[in-house]
Amino acid sequence: MSKPRAYSVKAYSAASATSPLSGISISRREPTESDVQISILYCGVCHSDLHYVRNEWNFTQYPAVPGHEIVGKVTAVGSGVKKFKVGDTVGVGCLVDSCRTCPDCQAGLEQFCAGMVMTYGSMDRHLEAPTLGGYSQSIVVTEDFVLRIPSNLSLAAAAPLLCAGITTYSPLRHWKVGPGQKVGVVGLGGLGHMGVKFARAFGAHVVLFTTSPGKAADAQRLGAHEVVVSKDEAQMAAHAGSFDFILDTVSATHDINAYFNLLKRDGNLVLVGAPEKPLPVAAFPLIFRRRSFSGSLIGGLPETQEMLDFCGKHNITSDIEMIKMDQINTAYERMLKSDVKYRFVIDMASLK
Ligand SMILES: [Zn+2]
Ligand SMILES: [Zn+2]
């Protein structure tokens, strides 16, 4: 494969683990036969972006351009592109390519492919350079990894669906959450608030667990039937053995065993947050009631499109706070303090 020609666009990057983000010029490939070129209108700010630019997962390549909740308009398509045309409203999430042939790819579960190419922090097969994310004016992605955004949704508020949305939608669907079930969502942040919305839309009885009593009213507005303050032992004990399913979105260290005790026999707790240190797991709460402890990672391309279509049908988007590109460093500091309701989204028109 010969290297395609490249063009330059403005972006925001970090030069090192300790540098603030600032303006830079980066290269994108000219669209090849199967590529879609997208002018980025909005990009959500995910906690992973911050982990990545600060090299907290030890694989960051600098300059680092994060951003994997991308929404924009198609500005050019390669000659072989069938699904998209210029002017379409599209999205790009955490993945921009995969091997296409392994059992995971064949099953539409590209997020588990050993050869998956992440939107940032992977090796770009075309330019033989690290992939660069959505804090930029445009991106070029092979059409199979481009998603359609339903026309009725607010584009800015749809951006976080590409990561926070699918991360919570996928486990709720995989474990068939629905009417008649009691479902817990732990944490009311970017992921948790989407978990509450989806679990409610799927017809479950939804209980939100939070450490902040002040979040109760908002949780109910977002769709929770009940709110439990997790530090209150009496409130926790009142729900013992009653949950079919618990979605744990917390990335900080927390007592997972307290939640196992809330599950019914055969109930399941799924982690989608990624605490830095291993969590101690007590065996008895699991073995005595045949409970399960699982994990889940974003979703594959078919399910991500299914999620977006579901959101279009049910008018579900993220609750967002719009920022300008040059406010990103302050936004990171606020995100670390959970001072956002519930996702920052960058208005990319502000990147000049
Ligand atoms: Zn993310
Ligand atoms: Zn694969």
Tab-separated table of N, CA, C and O and ligand atoms in Angstrom, residues 46-49 68-69 94 120 163-164 343, ligand 1:
chain	number	residue	atom	x	y	z
A	46	CYS	N	-14.178	12.983	26.848
A	46	CYS	CA	-14.287	11.752	27.633
A	46	CYS	C	-13.149	11.716	28.649
A	46	CYS	O	-12.067	12.239	28.397
A	47	HIS	N	-13.392	11.052	29.782
A	47	HIS	CA	-12.320	10.934	30.777
A	47	HIS	C	-11.084	10.229	30.189
A	47	HIS	O	-9.952	10.502	30.578
A	48	SER	N	-11.308	9.346	29.222
A	48	SER	CA	-10.178	8.668	28.562
A	48	SER	C	-9.251	9.664	27.873
A	48	SER	O	-8.047	9.431	27.782
A	49	ASP	N	-9.809	10.765	27.376
A	49	ASP	CA	-8.984	11.776	26.710
A	49	ASP	C	-7.923	12.286	27.680
A	49	ASP	O	-6.749	12.434	27.335
A	68	HIS	N	-12.820	11.129	20.958
A	68	HIS	CA	-13.438	10.022	20.226
A	68	HIS	C	-14.961	10.039	20.346
A	68	HIS	O	-15.597	8.986	20.356
A	69	GLU	N	-15.498	11.258	20.460
A	69	GLU	CA	-16.954	11.417	20.402
A	69	GLU	C	-17.223	12.492	19.355
A	69	GLU	O	-17.477	13.646	19.658
A	94	CYS	N	-14.896	5.428	19.135
A	94	CYS	CA	-13.568	5.090	19.649
A	94	CYS	C	-12.703	4.322	18.655
A	94	CYS	O	-11.511	4.171	18.874
A	120	TYR	N	-7.590	7.460	18.551
A	120	TYR	CA	-6.294	8.074	18.882
A	120	TYR	C	-5.471	7.074	19.665
A	120	TYR	O	-6.011	6.213	20.354
A	163	CYS	N	-19.252	7.478	22.659
A	163	CYS	CA	-18.484	6.692	23.643
A	163	CYS	C	-19.332	6.446	24.890
A	163	CYS	O	-19.651	5.309	25.214
A	164	ALA	N	-19.736	7.513	25.588
A	164	ALA	CA	-20.515	7.322	26.822
A	164	ALA	C	-21.820	6.576	26.525
A	164	ALA	O	-22.262	5.731	27.310
A	343	ARG	N	-21.518	16.100	30.445
A	343	ARG	CA	-20.435	15.884	29.497
A	343	ARG	C	-20.068	17.212	28.860
A	343	ARG	O	-20.954	17.949	28.417
B	1	ZN	ZN	-14.494	7.630	25.779
